[in-house]
Amino acid sequence: MRFYNTLTRRLEEFRPIAEGRVGLYTCGPTVYDFPHIGNYRSYLFEDLVKRFLAFLGLRVTHVMNITDIDDKTIRKASELQVPLAEVTRKYIDAFHADLRALNALPADHYPRATEHIAEMQALIARLLEQGFAYEKDGSVYFRIERFPEYGRLANLDKGSLKIGAAVDADEYEKEAVQDFVLWKGKKPGEPSWPAPFGEGRPGWHIECSAMSMKYLGPHFDIHMGGVDNIFPHHENEIAQSQCANGVTFVNYWLHCQHLIVDGQKMSKSLGNFYTLGDLLSKGYAPMAVRYLLISSHYRKLLNFTLEGLEMAGQALARVKNFAFSLRNVEGEGDADPELAAALDKALAAFRDQLADDFNVSGALGAMFDLIAEVNPRLSALTRADAAAALAWLERINSVLGVLEPDERTALDAEIEARIALREKARREKDYARADEIRAELRRQGIALIDTPSGVKWKRE
Ligand code: AMP
Ligand code: ZN
């Protein structure tokens, strides 16, 4: 499979570092407000990539951080006059509920910045020791002059850049390339932690370097985010990580283009956004939202309209109707080898399209061609044929994730992945999370049976 690597600006064949395994880090939400569906375009593209890697037989370890301390979260807490943790808890819960509604597979780890302060401090200490960072007025900054590769990801023209004085803000534009902050000296009213280089709190960029390294090691396969993360966030992550570890940080960088509204990025600051809740309360189905957000190519802008959402719902209805009809087939007799061959061919086409830089419209085309071919012959199918076609659809849906689990199309692998997460929660004595997973599965018609030889499951 090949896809576009932002770092090299070329389509590249994907080769994992360790055979059969993939380390994947995706930048998660900054939990200062409800995410909007623009954010979910990025998160759902990441989910599609992860599902497709699993479809190809790769074992993916997915880490998605939660930024629960930065300029924006602190500003919100101070506006509301409530503790930071209270603000972030509310939006973390909302984020997970949205991800479940949108049928995104859970990550293996959701590390929170405030729970990894020690790792960030250790990383900053290493950068200071080696002269890649310096202290100034109680804060610590990264010295970008010491990293000649700085600007490679964002393709900055170093010649024409004037490097400015050190910058304290987490977010800034390319025109303002500056030594960026790793640790911000304590300010009144802000949360802070004691540190060898002075009491304070982390900058945003160091969070992702420290947490990705902790869970995936200093060198891993794929790092993803929206295109607005390329600069400065990901550029800074590379600088920090490579200088501290002396090895390549990430082999492949994959960035998702924006969801736009009337030509402008959907964003909180422009006020042109919908949350998932807004759309659900207008009567749209979460799976239609998912379908719309994943169905165009990730490197193209996607213009959001309610009309587009209706069309996504209609396209999805064709798939659901097909599944429904298959479930009602009653014909007796053997399976038709020609149908089996057509299913295999369509699945191969679906895979090949996605393997070519995630050409999702091509993949959907392969699916709809098969549906159009079989639909007129439904009355002639046998139950064996219908079972084969449903199994085909489950394979496809293991990647697209647009058919609701309660339609009994959930793939065994998905169920088993959730059971493994429940087992992990139990081992970690997080019984609330374990019960939550069990309840989720029950809602999907999956019953868990604890036996002496481990957990078994059945469809009820
Ligand atoms: P934030 O919470 O602002 O850090 O954003 C979380 C993720 O959503 C990042 O990966 C952003 O790049 C991505 N994102 C933000 N706005 C959009 C948008 N309009 N379209 C697609 N992705 C977005
Ligand atoms: Zn990040």
GROMACS .gro file of C-alpha atoms and ligand atoms in nm:
model
  484
    1MET     CA    1   0.000   0.000   0.000
    2ARG     CA    2   0.117   0.351  -0.067
    3PHE     CA    3   0.019   0.696   0.052
    4TYR     CA    4   0.135   1.055   0.054
    5ASN     CA    5   0.401   1.130   0.313
    6THR     CA    6   0.393   1.498   0.409
    7LEU     CA    7   0.759   1.477   0.510
    8THR     CA    8   0.886   1.377   0.165
    9ARG     CA    9   0.593   1.520  -0.035
   10ARG     CA   10   0.577   1.195  -0.231
   11LEU     CA   11   0.359   0.888  -0.253
   12GLU     CA   12   0.549   0.619  -0.068
   13GLU     CA   13   0.509   0.247  -0.026
   14PHE     CA   14   0.430   0.174   0.340
   15ARG     CA   15   0.682  -0.049   0.516
   16PRO     CA   16   0.635  -0.097   0.889
   17ILE     CA   17   0.938  -0.085   1.119
   18ALA     CA   18   0.851  -0.422   1.275
   19GLU     CA   19   0.693  -0.674   1.042
   20GLY     CA   20   0.319  -0.705   1.087
   21ARG     CA   21   0.291  -0.422   1.337
   22VAL     CA   22   0.221  -0.051   1.320
   23GLY     CA   23   0.277   0.220   1.579
   24LEU     CA   24   0.027   0.500   1.516
   25TYR     CA   25   0.005   0.833   1.697
   26THR     CA   26  -0.277   1.076   1.627
   27CYS     CA   27  -0.307   1.420   1.784
   28GLY     CA   28  -0.619   1.419   1.995
   29PRO     CA   29  -0.852   1.691   2.112
   30THR     CA   30  -0.776   1.996   2.317
   31VAL     CA   31  -1.055   1.959   2.569
   32TYR     CA   32  -1.173   2.316   2.620
   33ASP     CA   33  -1.503   2.283   2.434
   34PHE     CA   34  -1.717   2.035   2.238
   35PRO     CA   35  -1.535   1.919   1.926
   36HIS     CA   36  -1.696   2.020   1.596
   37ILE     CA   37  -1.744   1.793   1.297
   38GLY     CA   38  -1.433   1.944   1.132
   39ASN     CA   39  -1.230   1.783   1.410
   40TYR     CA   40  -1.416   1.460   1.344
   41ARG     CA   41  -1.321   1.467   0.979
   42SER     CA   42  -0.960   1.426   1.095
   43TYR     CA   43  -1.039   1.172   1.367
   44LEU     CA   44  -1.254   0.961   1.134
   45PHE     CA   45  -0.993   0.963   0.859
   46GLU     CA   46  -0.751   0.837   1.123
   47ASP     CA   47  -1.003   0.570   1.215
   48LEU     CA   48  -1.035   0.469   0.850
   49VAL     CA   49  -0.657   0.437   0.817
   50LYS     CA   50  -0.639   0.231   1.133
   51ARG     CA   51  -0.922   0.002   1.024
   52PHE     CA   52  -0.765  -0.044   0.682
   53LEU     CA   53  -0.428  -0.137   0.834
   54ALA     CA   54  -0.610  -0.398   1.045
   55PHE     CA   55  -0.798  -0.518   0.735
   56LEU     CA   56  -0.458  -0.580   0.574
   57GLY     CA   57  -0.367  -0.798   0.872
   58LEU     CA   58  -0.142  -0.551   1.054
   59ARG     CA   59  -0.155  -0.515   1.432
   60VAL     CA   60  -0.193  -0.148   1.511
   61THR     CA   61  -0.105   0.016   1.841
   62HIS     CA   62  -0.292   0.344   1.839
   63VAL     CA   63  -0.216   0.627   2.080
   64MET     CA   64  -0.430   0.941   2.087
   65ASN     CA   65  -0.339   1.208   2.338
   66ILE     CA   66  -0.580   1.430   2.524
   67THR     CA   67  -0.451   1.786   2.560
   68ASP     CA   68  -0.596   1.875   2.899
   69ILE     CA   69  -0.360   2.161   2.970
   70ASP     CA   70  -0.261   2.436   2.727
   71ASP     CA   71  -0.339   2.803   2.664
   72LYS     CA   72  -0.699   2.733   2.556
   73THR     CA   73  -0.802   2.501   2.840
   74ILE     CA   74  -0.654   2.736   3.098
   75ARG     CA   75  -0.832   3.035   2.944
   76LYS     CA   76  -1.165   2.852   2.953
   77ALA     CA   77  -1.125   2.746   3.317
   78SER     CA   78  -1.040   3.099   3.419
   79GLU     CA   79  -1.338   3.243   3.224
   80LEU     CA   80  -1.572   3.001   3.401
   81GLN     CA   81  -1.392   3.037   3.735
   82VAL     CA   82  -1.381   2.659   3.783
   83PRO     CA   83  -1.088   2.422   3.832
   84LEU     CA   84  -0.918   2.312   3.510
   85ALA     CA   85  -0.992   1.943   3.576
   86GLU     CA   86  -1.363   2.015   3.595
   87VAL     CA   87  -1.366   2.178   3.251
   88THR     CA   88  -1.156   1.909   3.088
   89ARG     CA   89  -1.349   1.615   3.241
   90LYS     CA   90  -1.672   1.736   3.085
   91TYR     CA   91  -1.523   1.763   2.736
   92ILE     CA   92  -1.324   1.441   2.761
   93ASP     CA   93  -1.649   1.256   2.836
   94ALA     CA   94  -1.827   1.431   2.550
   95PHE     CA   95  -1.542   1.342   2.314
   96HIS     CA   96  -1.556   0.971   2.398
   97ALA     CA   97  -1.936   0.968   2.366
   98ASP     CA   98  -1.910   1.126   2.018
   99LEU     CA   99  -1.642   0.878   1.910
  100ARG     CA  100  -1.864   0.591   2.016
  101ALA     CA  101  -2.165   0.738   1.836
  102LEU     CA  102  -1.950   0.778   1.524
  103ASN     CA  103  -1.833   0.418   1.556
  104ALA     CA  104  -1.462   0.501   1.579
  105LEU     CA  105  -1.263   0.211   1.719
  106PRO     CA  106  -1.114   0.301   2.056
  107ALA     CA  107  -0.742   0.379   2.074
  108ASP     CA  108  -0.517   0.155   2.283
  109HIS     CA  109  -0.410   0.453   2.495
  110TYR     CA  110  -0.557   0.797   2.555
  111PRO     CA  111  -0.275   0.958   2.755
  112ARG     CA  112  -0.358   1.288   2.921
  113ALA     CA  113  -0.101   1.564   2.933
  114THR     CA  114  -0.156   1.636   3.304
  115GLU     CA  115  -0.074   1.273   3.384
  116HIS     CA  116   0.261   1.286   3.201
  117ILE     CA  117   0.426   1.593   3.347
  118ALA     CA  118   0.720   1.388   3.479
  119GLU     CA  119   0.793   1.247   3.131
  120MET     CA  120   0.778   1.597   2.980
  121GLN     CA  121   1.013   1.735   3.244
  122ALA     CA  122   1.261   1.451   3.183
  123LEU     CA  123   1.255   1.525   2.812
  124ILE     CA  124   1.307   1.897   2.868
  125ALA     CA  125   1.595   1.821   3.106
  126ARG     CA  126   1.764   1.614   2.833
  127LEU     CA  127   1.724   1.892   2.579
  128LEU     CA  128   1.871   2.142   2.826
  129GLU     CA  129   2.167   1.916   2.906
  130GLN     CA  130   2.254   1.879   2.539
  131GLY     CA  131   2.218   2.249   2.464
  132PHE     CA  132   1.909   2.215   2.245
  133ALA     CA  133   1.712   2.427   2.490
  134TYR     CA  134   1.779   2.726   2.713
  135GLU     CA  135   1.617   2.900   3.008
  136LYS     CA  136   1.500   3.257   2.993
  137ASP     CA  137   1.296   3.447   3.253
  138GLY     CA  138   1.174   3.128   3.421
  139SER     CA  139   1.066   2.955   3.098
  140VAL     CA  140   1.249   2.704   2.877
  141TYR     CA  141   1.272   2.741   2.499
  142PHE     CA  142   1.386   2.518   2.215
  143ARG     CA  143   1.679   2.660   2.020
  144ILE     CA  144   1.578   2.594   1.660
  145GLU     CA  145   1.918   2.703   1.530
  146ARG     CA  146   2.056   2.380   1.675
  147PHE     CA  147   1.835   2.167   1.452
  148PRO     CA  148   1.930   2.221   1.087
  149GLU     CA  149   1.642   2.007   0.964
  150TYR     CA  150   1.390   2.245   1.121
  151GLY     CA  151   1.122   2.333   0.866
  152ARG     CA  152   1.147   2.015   0.655
  153LEU     CA  153   0.796   1.890   0.732
  154ALA     CA  154   0.629   2.224   0.666
  155ASN     CA  155   0.861   2.283   0.368
  156LEU     CA  156   0.976   2.618   0.503
  157ASP     CA  157   1.210   2.818   0.288
  158LYS     CA  158   1.485   2.868   0.541
  159GLY     CA  159   1.666   3.128   0.329
  160SER     CA  160   1.382   3.376   0.339
  161LEU     CA  161   1.294   3.322   0.704
  162LYS     CA  162   1.385   3.563   0.972
  163ILE     CA  163   1.398   3.381   1.298
  164GLY     CA  164   1.231   3.596   1.560
  165ALA     CA  165   1.269   3.616   1.935
  166ALA     CA  166   1.139   3.338   2.157
  167VAL     CA  167   0.762   3.284   2.146
  168ASP     CA  168   0.541   3.192   2.440
  169ALA     CA  169   0.213   3.110   2.263
  170ASP     CA  170   0.127   2.750   2.172
  171GLU     CA  171  -0.005   2.848   1.829
  172TYR     CA  172   0.155   3.083   1.575
  173GLU     CA  173   0.198   3.123   1.200
  174LYS     CA  174   0.478   3.012   0.969
  175GLU     CA  175   0.581   3.371   0.916
  176ALA     CA  176   0.668   3.383   1.285
  177VAL     CA  177   0.923   3.102   1.306
  178GLN     CA  178   1.074   3.136   1.651
  179ASP     CA  179   1.233   2.949   1.934
  180PHE     CA  180   0.927   2.790   2.085
  181VAL     CA  181   0.840   2.733   2.446
  182LEU     CA  182   0.888   2.393   2.614
  183TRP     CA  183   0.809   2.496   2.970
  184LYS     CA  184   0.624   2.809   3.072
  185GLY     CA  185   0.722   2.976   3.396
  186LYS     CA  186   0.446   3.002   3.657
  187LYS     CA  187   0.189   3.274   3.607
  188PRO     CA  188  -0.061   3.378   3.873
  189GLY     CA  189  -0.384   3.182   3.853
  190GLU     CA  190  -0.241   2.911   3.625
  191PRO     CA  191  -0.190   2.547   3.728
  192SER     CA  192   0.178   2.472   3.780
  193TRP     CA  193   0.417   2.196   3.879
  194PRO     CA  194   0.753   2.221   4.053
  195ALA     CA  195   1.046   2.150   3.818
  196PRO     CA  196   1.426   2.161   3.837
  197PHE     CA  197   1.413   2.452   3.592
  198GLY     CA  198   1.148   2.639   3.788
  199GLU     CA  199   0.782   2.597   3.871
  200GLY     CA  200   0.553   2.613   3.568
  201ARG     CA  201   0.362   2.410   3.313
  202PRO     CA  202   0.437   2.243   2.979
  203GLY     CA  203   0.398   2.401   2.637
  204TRP     CA  204   0.164   2.217   2.399
  205HIS     CA  205   0.424   2.068   2.162
  206ILE     CA  206   0.634   1.889   2.425
  207GLU     CA  207   0.321   1.702   2.538
  208CYS     CA  208   0.295   1.499   2.218
  209SER     CA  209   0.669   1.425   2.198
  210ALA     CA  210   0.676   1.293   2.554
  211MET     CA  211   0.358   1.089   2.527
  212SER     CA  212   0.422   0.936   2.184
  213MET     CA  213   0.769   0.830   2.296
  214LYS     CA  214   0.639   0.675   2.615
  215TYR     CA  215   0.385   0.451   2.443
  216LEU     CA  216   0.542   0.391   2.101
  217GLY     CA  217   0.916   0.435   2.157
  218PRO     CA  218   1.148   0.699   2.009
  219HIS     CA  219   1.091   0.583   1.649
  220PHE     CA  220   0.753   0.473   1.520
  221ASP     CA  221   0.561   0.432   1.196
  222ILE     CA  222   0.281   0.681   1.140
  223HIS     CA  223   0.188   1.017   1.290
  224MET     CA  224  -0.137   1.183   1.187
  225GLY     CA  225  -0.339   1.497   1.240
  226GLY     CA  226  -0.518   1.770   1.048
  227VAL     CA  227  -0.315   1.988   0.808
  228ASP     CA  228  -0.318   2.276   1.056
  229ASN     CA  229  -0.105   2.059   1.285
  230ILE     CA  230   0.184   2.053   1.037
  231PHE     CA  231   0.315   2.387   1.150
  232PRO     CA  232   0.417   2.458   1.414
  233HIS     CA  233   0.295   2.159   1.615
  234HIS     CA  234   0.438   1.864   1.422
  235GLU     CA  235   0.747   2.052   1.310
  236ASN     CA  236   0.821   2.119   1.676
  237GLU     CA  237   0.750   1.761   1.778
  238ILE     CA  238   1.011   1.642   1.526
  239ALA     CA  239   1.268   1.893   1.651
  240GLN     CA  240   1.221   1.802   2.018
  241SER     CA  241   1.208   1.427   1.967
  242GLN     CA  242   1.496   1.391   1.724
  243CYS     CA  243   1.728   1.616   1.923
  244ALA     CA  244   1.653   1.434   2.248
  245ASN     CA  245   1.676   1.080   2.106
  246GLY     CA  246   1.919   1.114   1.817
  247VAL     CA  247   1.703   0.894   1.595
  248THR     CA  248   1.435   0.952   1.331
  249PHE     CA  249   1.109   1.024   1.509
  250VAL     CA  250   0.842   0.910   1.260
  251ASN     CA  251   0.864   0.744   0.918
  252TYR     CA  252   0.532   0.857   0.768
  253TRP     CA  253   0.333   1.175   0.830
  254LEU     CA  254  -0.027   1.174   0.712
  255HIS     CA  255  -0.240   1.488   0.728
  256CYS     CA  256  -0.608   1.530   0.663
  257GLN     CA  257  -0.736   1.837   0.481
  258HIS     CA  258  -0.995   2.060   0.640
  259LEU     CA  259  -1.367   2.049   0.646
  260ILE     CA  260  -1.475   2.390   0.523
  261VAL     CA  261  -1.793   2.595   0.519
  262ASP     CA  262  -1.837   2.852   0.239
  263GLY     CA  263  -1.468   2.840   0.161
  264GLN     CA  264  -1.346   2.881   0.519
  265LYS     CA  265  -1.210   2.627   0.764
  266MET     CA  266  -1.478   2.507   1.005
  267SER     CA  267  -1.352   2.633   1.339
  268LYS     CA  268  -1.458   2.751   1.680
  269SER     CA  269  -1.304   3.090   1.630
  270LEU     CA  270  -1.503   3.163   1.311
  271GLY     CA  271  -1.824   3.036   1.471
  272ASN     CA  272  -1.913   2.845   1.148
  273PHE     CA  273  -1.930   2.503   1.308
  274TYR     CA  274  -2.167   2.221   1.389
  275THR     CA  275  -2.107   1.981   1.674
  276LEU     CA  276  -2.223   1.622   1.635
  277GLY     CA  277  -2.496   1.702   1.889
  278ASP     CA  278  -2.622   1.991   1.670
  279LEU     CA  279  -2.668   1.755   1.375
  280LEU     CA  280  -2.825   1.476   1.579
  281SER     CA  281  -3.076   1.716   1.724
  282LYS     CA  282  -3.173   1.812   1.368
  283GLY     CA  283  -3.255   1.446   1.312
  284TYR     CA  284  -2.946   1.333   1.119
  285ALA     CA  285  -2.805   0.990   1.195
  286PRO     CA  286  -2.450   0.960   1.331
  287MET     CA  287  -2.369   0.704   1.063
  288ALA     CA  288  -2.469   0.951   0.789
  289VAL     CA  289  -2.227   1.202   0.944
  290ARG     CA  290  -1.956   0.937   0.949
  291TYR     CA  291  -2.026   0.840   0.589
  292LEU     CA  292  -2.007   1.201   0.473
  293LEU     CA  293  -1.686   1.276   0.659
  294ILE     CA  294  -1.497   0.970   0.534
  295SER     CA  295  -1.629   0.958   0.180
  296SER     CA  296  -1.410   1.217   0.012
  297HIS     CA  297  -1.038   1.207  -0.041
  298TYR     CA  298  -0.842   1.311   0.266
  299ARG     CA  299  -0.613   1.545   0.073
  300LYS     CA  300  -0.901   1.748  -0.068
  301LEU     CA  301  -1.101   2.014   0.110
  302LEU     CA  302  -1.450   1.895   0.192
  303ASN     CA  303  -1.723   2.154   0.182
  304PHE     CA  304  -1.987   2.083   0.442
  305THR     CA  305  -2.356   2.134   0.357
  306LEU     CA  306  -2.672   1.984   0.503
  307GLU     CA  307  -2.762   1.879   0.149
  308GLY     CA  308  -2.437   1.680   0.130
  309LEU     CA  309  -2.528   1.517   0.458
  310GLU     CA  310  -2.870   1.414   0.320
  311MET     CA  311  -2.702   1.263   0.016
  312ALA     CA  312  -2.464   1.071   0.239
  313GLY     CA  313  -2.766   0.936   0.426
  314GLN     CA  314  -2.922   0.824   0.096
  315ALA     CA  315  -2.605   0.649  -0.021
  316LEU     CA  316  -2.585   0.473   0.312
  317ALA     CA  317  -2.950   0.368   0.284
  318ARG     CA  318  -2.863   0.181  -0.037
  319VAL     CA  319  -2.606  -0.023   0.153
  320LYS     CA  320  -2.844  -0.087   0.442
  321ASN     CA  321  -3.124  -0.191   0.208
  322PHE     CA  322  -2.889  -0.434   0.042
  323ALA     CA  323  -2.797  -0.585   0.380
  324PHE     CA  324  -3.164  -0.599   0.478
  325SER     CA  325  -3.262  -0.778   0.158
  326LEU     CA  326  -2.980  -1.028   0.198
  327ARG     CA  327  -3.096  -1.110   0.548
  328ASN     CA  328  -3.439  -1.192   0.411
  329VAL     CA  329  -3.327  -1.425   0.134
  330GLU     CA  330  -3.491  -1.765   0.174
  331GLY     CA  331  -3.390  -1.963  -0.136
  332GLU     CA  332  -3.261  -2.315  -0.083
  333GLY     CA  333  -2.963  -2.470  -0.256
  334ASP     CA  334  -2.591  -2.438  -0.306
  335ALA     CA  335  -2.383  -2.122  -0.324
  336ASP     CA  336  -2.327  -1.984  -0.673
  337PRO     CA  337  -1.954  -1.993  -0.759
  338GLU     CA  338  -1.998  -1.700  -0.998
  339LEU     CA  339  -2.133  -1.482  -0.720
  340ALA     CA  340  -1.845  -1.591  -0.496
  341ALA     CA  341  -1.600  -1.489  -0.769
  342ALA     CA  342  -1.772  -1.151  -0.814
  343LEU     CA  343  -1.754  -1.088  -0.437
  344ASP     CA  344  -1.383  -1.171  -0.431
  345LYS     CA  345  -1.317  -0.943  -0.724
  346ALA     CA  346  -1.511  -0.656  -0.569
  347LEU     CA  347  -1.329  -0.698  -0.237
  348ALA     CA  348  -0.992  -0.695  -0.414
  349ALA     CA  349  -1.093  -0.377  -0.600
  350PHE     CA  350  -1.207  -0.217  -0.275
  351ARG     CA  351  -0.871  -0.304  -0.114
  352ASP     CA  352  -0.664  -0.187  -0.413
  353GLN     CA  353  -0.839   0.149  -0.421
  354LEU     CA  354  -0.776   0.212  -0.053
  355ALA     CA  355  -0.420   0.086  -0.086
  356ASP     CA  356  -0.366   0.363  -0.341
  357ASP     CA  357  -0.343   0.666  -0.113
  358PHE     CA  358  -0.679   0.590   0.051
  359ASN     CA  359  -0.889   0.642  -0.258
  360VAL     CA  360  -1.211   0.606  -0.071
  361SER     CA  361  -1.440   0.710  -0.355
  362GLY     CA  362  -1.287   0.440  -0.572
  363ALA     CA  363  -1.339   0.190  -0.291
  364LEU     CA  364  -1.701   0.297  -0.245
  365GLY     CA  365  -1.743   0.267  -0.622
  366ALA     CA  366  -1.625  -0.095  -0.608
  367MET     CA  367  -1.878  -0.165  -0.333
  368PHE     CA  368  -2.169   0.001  -0.514
  369ASP     CA  369  -2.084  -0.174  -0.844
  370LEU     CA  370  -2.120  -0.509  -0.673
  371ILE     CA  371  -2.444  -0.403  -0.505
  372ALA     CA  372  -2.584  -0.287  -0.839
  373GLU     CA  373  -2.484  -0.619  -0.998
  374VAL     CA  374  -2.648  -0.834  -0.730
  375ASN     CA  375  -2.961  -0.628  -0.656
  376PRO     CA  376  -3.155  -0.737  -0.968
  377ARG     CA  377  -3.077  -1.103  -0.885
  378LEU     CA  378  -3.183  -1.099  -0.520
  379SER     CA  379  -3.488  -1.319  -0.576
  380ALA     CA  380  -3.271  -1.590  -0.734
  381LEU     CA  381  -3.020  -1.606  -0.446
  382THR     CA  382  -2.992  -1.893  -0.204
  383ARG     CA  383  -2.936  -1.853   0.168
  384ALA     CA  384  -2.578  -1.967   0.111
  385ASP     CA  385  -2.530  -1.687  -0.145
  386ALA     CA  386  -2.681  -1.432   0.092
  387ALA     CA  387  -2.451  -1.546   0.373
  388ALA     CA  388  -2.149  -1.505   0.143
  389ALA     CA  389  -2.263  -1.156   0.039
  390LEU     CA  390  -2.325  -1.057   0.403
  391ALA     CA  391  -1.979  -1.181   0.501
  392TRP     CA  392  -1.839  -0.970   0.216
  393LEU     CA  393  -2.026  -0.667   0.345
  394GLU     CA  394  -1.894  -0.726   0.696
  395ARG     CA  395  -1.538  -0.727   0.561
  396ILE     CA  396  -1.604  -0.399   0.384
  397ASN     CA  397  -1.775  -0.254   0.686
  398SER     CA  398  -1.480  -0.348   0.906
  399VAL     CA  399  -1.305  -0.065   0.720
  400LEU     CA  400  -1.588   0.179   0.658
  401GLY     CA  401  -1.765   0.127   0.990
  402VAL     CA  402  -2.086   0.283   0.858
  403LEU     CA  403  -2.332   0.005   0.934
  404GLU     CA  404  -2.459   0.015   1.285
  405PRO     CA  405  -2.349  -0.264   1.511
  406ASP     CA  406  -2.709  -0.329   1.609
  407GLU     CA  407  -2.770  -0.434   1.253
  408ARG     CA  408  -2.575  -0.746   1.346
  409THR     CA  409  -2.302  -0.668   1.102
  410ALA     CA  410  -2.033  -0.606   1.363
  411LEU     CA  411  -1.722  -0.794   1.272
  412ASP     CA  412  -1.593  -1.053   1.515
  413ALA     CA  413  -1.254  -0.880   1.525
  414GLU     CA  414  -1.415  -0.556   1.638
  415ILE     CA  415  -1.600  -0.734   1.916
  416GLU     CA  416  -1.286  -0.913   2.024
  417ALA     CA  417  -1.091  -0.587   2.026
  418ARG     CA  418  -1.348  -0.442   2.264
  419ILE     CA  419  -1.337  -0.749   2.485
  420ALA     CA  420  -0.958  -0.717   2.502
  421LEU     CA  421  -0.999  -0.355   2.614
  422ARG     CA  422  -1.239  -0.469   2.885
  423GLU     CA  423  -0.992  -0.731   3.003
  424LYS     CA  424  -0.722  -0.466   3.017
  425ALA     CA  425  -0.948  -0.234   3.216
  426ARG     CA  426  -1.017  -0.518   3.461
  427ARG     CA  427  -0.648  -0.594   3.500
  428GLU     CA  428  -0.596  -0.227   3.574
  429LYS     CA  429  -0.884  -0.243   3.824
  430ASP     CA  430  -1.079   0.015   3.622
  431TYR     CA  431  -1.404  -0.172   3.682
  432ALA     CA  432  -1.622   0.122   3.583
  433ARG     CA  433  -1.465   0.122   3.235
  434ALA     CA  434  -1.493  -0.259   3.216
  435ASP     CA  435  -1.864  -0.244   3.298
  436GLU     CA  436  -1.913   0.037   3.051
  437ILE     CA  437  -1.764  -0.178   2.771
  438ARG     CA  438  -1.980  -0.472   2.872
  439ALA     CA  439  -2.291  -0.251   2.864
  440GLU     CA  440  -2.193  -0.111   2.523
  441LEU     CA  441  -2.157  -0.460   2.384
  442ARG     CA  442  -2.490  -0.562   2.535
  443ARG     CA  443  -2.656  -0.272   2.353
  444GLN     CA  444  -2.513  -0.418   2.032
  445GLY     CA  445  -2.665  -0.757   2.114
  446ILE     CA  446  -2.339  -0.915   2.226
  447ALA     CA  447  -2.342  -1.111   2.551
  448LEU     CA  448  -2.018  -1.181   2.740
  449ILE     CA  449  -1.978  -1.500   2.936
  450ASP     CA  450  -1.694  -1.518   3.189
  451THR     CA  451  -1.564  -1.875   3.198
  452PRO     CA  452  -1.264  -2.031   3.379
  453SER     CA  453  -1.085  -2.043   3.044
  454GLY     CA  454  -1.145  -1.675   2.967
  455VAL     CA  455  -1.422  -1.461   2.824
  456LYS     CA  456  -1.653  -1.606   2.562
  457TRP     CA  457  -1.913  -1.412   2.368
  458LYS     CA  458  -2.225  -1.476   2.167
  459ARG     CA  459  -2.478  -1.282   1.964
  460GLU     CA  460  -2.804  -1.281   2.153
  461AMP     P1  461  -0.776   2.089   1.812
  461AMP     O1  462  -0.870   2.039   1.920
  461AMP     O2  463  -0.805   2.227   1.766
  461AMP     O3  464  -0.630   2.068   1.850
  461AMP     O4  465  -0.801   2.001   1.682
  461AMP     C1  466  -0.807   1.863   1.687
  461AMP     C2  467  -0.785   1.801   1.551
  461AMP     O5  468  -0.885   1.840   1.458
  461AMP     C3  469  -0.652   1.840   1.488
  461AMP     O6  470  -0.595   1.725   1.427
  461AMP     C4  471  -0.691   1.943   1.384
  461AMP     O7  472  -0.599   1.948   1.279
  461AMP     C5  473  -0.825   1.891   1.338
  461AMP     N1  474  -0.913   1.994   1.281
  461AMP     C6  475  -0.948   2.114   1.334
  461AMP     N2  476  -1.034   2.181   1.253
  461AMP     C7  477  -1.055   2.100   1.144
  461AMP     C8  478  -1.133   2.111   1.023
  461AMP     N3  479  -1.211   2.217   0.998
  461AMP     N4  480  -1.129   2.008   0.936
  461AMP     C9  481  -1.053   1.898   0.960
  461AMP     N5  482  -0.977   1.882   1.071
  461AMP    C10  483  -0.977   1.981   1.162
  462ZN      ZN  484  -0.005   1.660   1.901
   0.00000   0.00000   0.00000
